[in-house]
């Protein structure tokens, strides 16, 4: 069983956490499962949706993949040393990704040192202020670290996660499942063009 922690803070963006988790969970039958992982039993989204976490932060060290979602309180998160200490990420054995302002968390943890990143336009100045070069691209990956920018770029983060753990064929099938009817082939081709342009993906 390969486990994915979708780290979801208070004030989270629903699209970032739920889209990535839902796409990854298309592969549960293949042994890949994503869990909404929260610092408290419940968190409330930027639009007032209250969610009960499936896993707490004590799950993060055992997760094989950790995806850091974004939200309207990310700058508060990175200013909280106690909260950051609860994120013991290890890129030598975990795949680690961020969505939008989640890149600021990776930067604060020192995981983007010497690496460029993708993020959304709102978060861009904060990430740049943290000393990270921001790319004008929806997705970037280097080794075990990936960043995505823009809410709907969560599909790239999910596809990267599945490709790195189960292989590209499974990832293509998952994207095909969620793609709009009549646009499935075009969507799959586009997603994997972006991924292969952004990084040379090692196969599972």
Short mmCIF file of C-alpha atoms in Angstrom, two decimals:
data_model
loop_
_atom_site.label_atom_id
_atom_site.label_comp_id
_atom_site.label_asym_id
_atom_site.label_seq_id
_atom_site.Cartn_x
_atom_site.Cartn_y
_atom_site.Cartn_z
CA UNK A 1 0.00 0.00 0.00
CA UNK A 2 1.33 3.41 -1.03
CA UNK A 3 -0.05 6.24 1.08
CA UNK A 4 -0.43 9.90 0.15
CA UNK A 5 -0.89 12.68 2.70
CA UNK A 6 -2.74 15.65 1.18
CA UNK A 7 -1.81 18.26 3.77
CA UNK A 8 -4.77 20.57 4.26
CA UNK A 9 -4.57 23.61 6.54
CA UNK A 10 -7.32 25.80 7.91
CA UNK A 11 -8.40 28.26 5.20
CA UNK A 12 -7.59 25.72 2.49
CA UNK A 13 -8.51 25.97 -1.18
CA UNK A 14 -11.01 23.19 -1.89
CA UNK A 15 -9.83 22.64 -5.46
CA UNK A 16 -6.23 22.11 -4.43
CA UNK A 17 -6.87 19.43 -1.83
CA UNK A 18 -9.94 17.68 -3.19
CA UNK A 19 -9.00 17.46 -6.88
CA UNK A 20 -5.57 15.98 -6.21
CA UNK A 21 -6.96 13.54 -3.63
CA UNK A 22 -9.85 12.47 -5.85
CA UNK A 23 -7.66 11.78 -8.88
CA UNK A 24 -5.09 9.86 -6.85
CA UNK A 25 -7.86 7.82 -5.25
CA UNK A 26 -8.93 6.57 -8.66
CA UNK A 27 -5.99 4.20 -8.06
CA UNK A 28 -7.03 2.78 -4.70
CA UNK A 29 -7.62 -0.63 -6.27
CA UNK A 30 -3.97 -0.54 -7.33
CA UNK A 31 -2.78 0.14 -3.79
CA UNK A 32 -2.43 3.94 -3.93
CA UNK A 33 -4.57 5.89 -1.46
CA UNK A 34 -4.72 9.61 -0.64
CA UNK A 35 -5.91 10.97 2.69
CA UNK A 36 -6.90 14.52 3.59
CA UNK A 37 -4.38 15.18 6.36
CA UNK A 38 -5.05 18.01 8.79
CA UNK A 39 -3.34 19.62 11.79
CA UNK A 40 -6.59 19.58 13.78
CA UNK A 41 -9.58 17.21 13.71
CA UNK A 42 -11.51 19.66 11.52
CA UNK A 43 -10.47 22.50 9.24
CA UNK A 44 -12.55 25.10 7.42
CA UNK A 45 -11.95 26.02 3.79
CA UNK A 46 -11.55 29.52 2.41
CA UNK A 47 -15.23 29.35 1.43
CA UNK A 48 -16.49 28.10 4.77
CA UNK A 49 -16.66 24.35 4.09
CA UNK A 50 -15.85 22.43 7.28
CA UNK A 51 -14.01 19.16 6.72
CA UNK A 52 -13.03 16.38 9.08
CA UNK A 53 -9.50 15.21 8.38
CA UNK A 54 -8.94 11.55 7.51
CA UNK A 55 -5.48 11.55 9.05
CA UNK A 56 -3.65 13.77 11.54
CA UNK A 57 -0.14 15.16 11.19
CA UNK A 58 1.27 12.11 12.98
CA UNK A 59 0.58 10.28 9.70
CA UNK A 60 2.98 12.46 7.68
CA UNK A 61 6.24 10.65 8.57
CA UNK A 62 4.84 7.31 7.38
CA UNK A 63 3.36 8.67 4.13
CA UNK A 64 5.13 7.77 0.91
CA UNK A 65 3.94 10.96 -0.79
CA UNK A 66 3.17 14.32 0.82
CA UNK A 67 1.27 16.97 -1.14
CA UNK A 68 1.02 20.41 0.49
CA UNK A 69 -2.18 22.21 -0.43
CA UNK A 70 -2.67 25.96 -0.44
CA UNK A 71 -5.07 28.38 1.15
CA UNK A 72 -5.63 31.88 2.39
CA UNK A 73 -3.63 31.37 5.60
CA UNK A 74 -0.40 29.94 4.22
CA UNK A 75 1.62 32.93 5.38
CA UNK A 76 0.35 32.27 8.91
CA UNK A 77 1.40 28.64 8.52
CA UNK A 78 4.98 29.51 7.57
CA UNK A 79 5.20 31.95 10.47
CA UNK A 80 4.27 29.19 12.93
CA UNK A 81 7.45 27.34 13.92
CA UNK A 82 5.46 24.76 15.87
CA UNK A 83 3.30 23.91 12.90
CA UNK A 84 6.29 23.65 10.59
CA UNK A 85 8.03 21.35 13.06
CA UNK A 86 5.06 19.00 12.64
CA UNK A 87 6.01 18.59 8.96
CA UNK A 88 9.07 16.30 9.08
CA UNK A 89 9.41 15.87 5.32
CA UNK A 90 12.16 13.69 3.89
CA UNK A 91 12.79 14.02 0.13
CA UNK A 92 15.23 11.12 0.21
CA UNK A 93 12.37 8.67 0.81
CA UNK A 94 9.19 10.65 0.14
CA UNK A 95 7.76 12.25 -2.97
CA UNK A 96 6.90 15.83 -1.97
CA UNK A 97 4.68 18.20 -3.93
CA UNK A 98 3.07 21.57 -3.40
CA UNK A 99 0.08 23.34 -4.87
CA UNK A 100 0.07 27.13 -5.30
CA UNK A 101 1.01 28.77 -1.97
CA UNK A 102 2.11 25.37 -0.70
CA UNK A 103 5.41 26.24 -2.41
CA UNK A 104 5.92 28.81 0.34
CA UNK A 105 5.81 25.99 2.90
CA UNK A 106 8.41 24.00 0.94
CA UNK A 107 10.58 27.11 0.67
CA UNK A 108 10.34 27.77 4.42
CA UNK A 109 11.38 24.15 5.08
CA UNK A 110 14.41 24.57 2.81
CA UNK A 111 13.20 22.07 0.25
CA UNK A 112 13.36 24.49 -2.69
CA UNK A 113 16.93 25.66 -2.12
CA UNK A 114 18.55 25.91 -5.53
CA UNK A 115 15.35 24.84 -7.30
CA UNK A 116 12.83 26.87 -9.32
CA UNK A 117 9.15 26.42 -8.56
CA UNK A 118 5.67 26.82 -9.96
CA UNK A 119 3.04 28.67 -7.95
CA UNK A 120 -0.05 30.82 -8.52
CA UNK A 121 0.11 34.52 -9.34
CA UNK A 122 -1.12 35.63 -5.91
CA UNK A 123 1.56 33.62 -4.13
CA UNK A 124 4.34 34.46 -6.57
CA UNK A 125 5.72 37.54 -4.78
CA UNK A 126 5.79 35.71 -1.44
CA UNK A 127 7.62 32.73 -2.90
CA UNK A 128 10.09 35.02 -4.69
CA UNK A 129 10.64 36.91 -1.44
CA UNK A 130 11.62 33.57 0.08
CA UNK A 131 14.47 33.41 -2.45
CA UNK A 132 12.89 30.99 -4.92
CA UNK A 133 12.82 31.54 -8.68
CA UNK A 134 9.22 31.25 -9.87
CA UNK A 135 8.61 29.80 -13.32
CA UNK A 136 5.88 30.89 -15.71
CA UNK A 137 4.73 27.28 -15.91
CA UNK A 138 1.91 25.24 -14.35
CA UNK A 139 4.14 22.44 -13.12
CA UNK A 140 7.77 21.72 -12.37
CA UNK A 141 9.52 18.72 -10.89
CA UNK A 142 13.10 18.01 -9.93
CA UNK A 143 13.83 14.60 -8.47
CA UNK A 144 11.37 13.93 -5.67
CA UNK A 145 10.14 17.53 -5.41
CA UNK A 146 7.28 18.90 -7.53
CA UNK A 147 5.40 22.18 -7.52
CA UNK A 148 2.19 23.19 -9.31
CA UNK A 149 0.69 26.62 -9.88
CA UNK A 150 -2.98 27.47 -10.41
CA UNK A 151 -5.90 25.56 -8.89
CA UNK A 152 -6.52 23.31 -11.88
CA UNK A 153 -2.83 22.45 -12.05
CA UNK A 154 -3.62 19.97 -9.28
CA UNK A 155 -4.28 17.48 -12.09
CA UNK A 156 -0.58 17.63 -12.97
CA UNK A 157 0.44 17.05 -9.37
CA UNK A 158 -1.90 14.05 -9.16
CA UNK A 159 -0.67 12.64 -12.48
CA UNK A 160 2.95 13.05 -11.36
CA UNK A 161 2.19 11.24 -8.11
CA UNK A 162 0.54 8.31 -9.86
CA UNK A 163 3.25 8.10 -12.53
CA UNK A 164 6.03 8.06 -9.97
CA UNK A 165 4.34 5.37 -7.86
CA UNK A 166 2.40 3.18 -10.30
CA UNK A 167 3.65 4.13 -13.75
CA UNK A 168 2.41 6.32 -16.56
CA UNK A 169 -0.21 3.89 -17.85
CA UNK A 170 -2.11 4.06 -14.53
CA UNK A 171 -1.78 7.82 -14.45
CA UNK A 172 -3.14 8.15 -17.97
CA UNK A 173 -6.11 5.97 -17.04
CA UNK A 174 -6.86 8.13 -13.99
CA UNK A 175 -6.74 11.36 -15.97
CA UNK A 176 -8.86 9.78 -18.70
CA UNK A 177 -11.49 8.87 -16.10
CA UNK A 178 -11.88 12.45 -14.81
CA UNK A 179 -11.47 14.25 -18.16
CA UNK A 180 -14.52 15.82 -19.82
CA UNK A 181 -16.47 13.65 -22.23
CA UNK A 182 -15.45 14.38 -25.79
CA UNK A 183 -12.12 15.78 -24.58
CA UNK A 184 -10.57 12.72 -22.98
CA UNK A 185 -7.79 12.00 -25.45
CA UNK A 186 -6.89 15.67 -25.78
CA UNK A 187 -6.85 16.13 -22.00
CA UNK A 188 -4.65 13.10 -21.38
CA UNK A 189 -2.24 14.14 -24.14
CA UNK A 190 -2.05 17.68 -22.77
CA UNK A 191 -1.43 16.61 -19.16
CA UNK A 192 1.43 14.33 -20.15
CA UNK A 193 2.92 16.84 -22.56
CA UNK A 194 3.11 19.25 -19.61
CA UNK A 195 4.63 16.62 -17.34
CA UNK A 196 7.25 15.48 -19.83
CA UNK A 197 8.12 19.07 -20.70
CA UNK A 198 8.52 19.93 -17.02
CA UNK A 199 10.64 16.95 -16.06
CA UNK A 200 12.04 13.66 -17.25
CA UNK A 201 9.75 11.30 -15.35
CA UNK A 202 11.26 8.08 -14.06
CA UNK A 203 8.84 5.23 -14.44
CA UNK A 204 7.66 3.08 -11.52
#
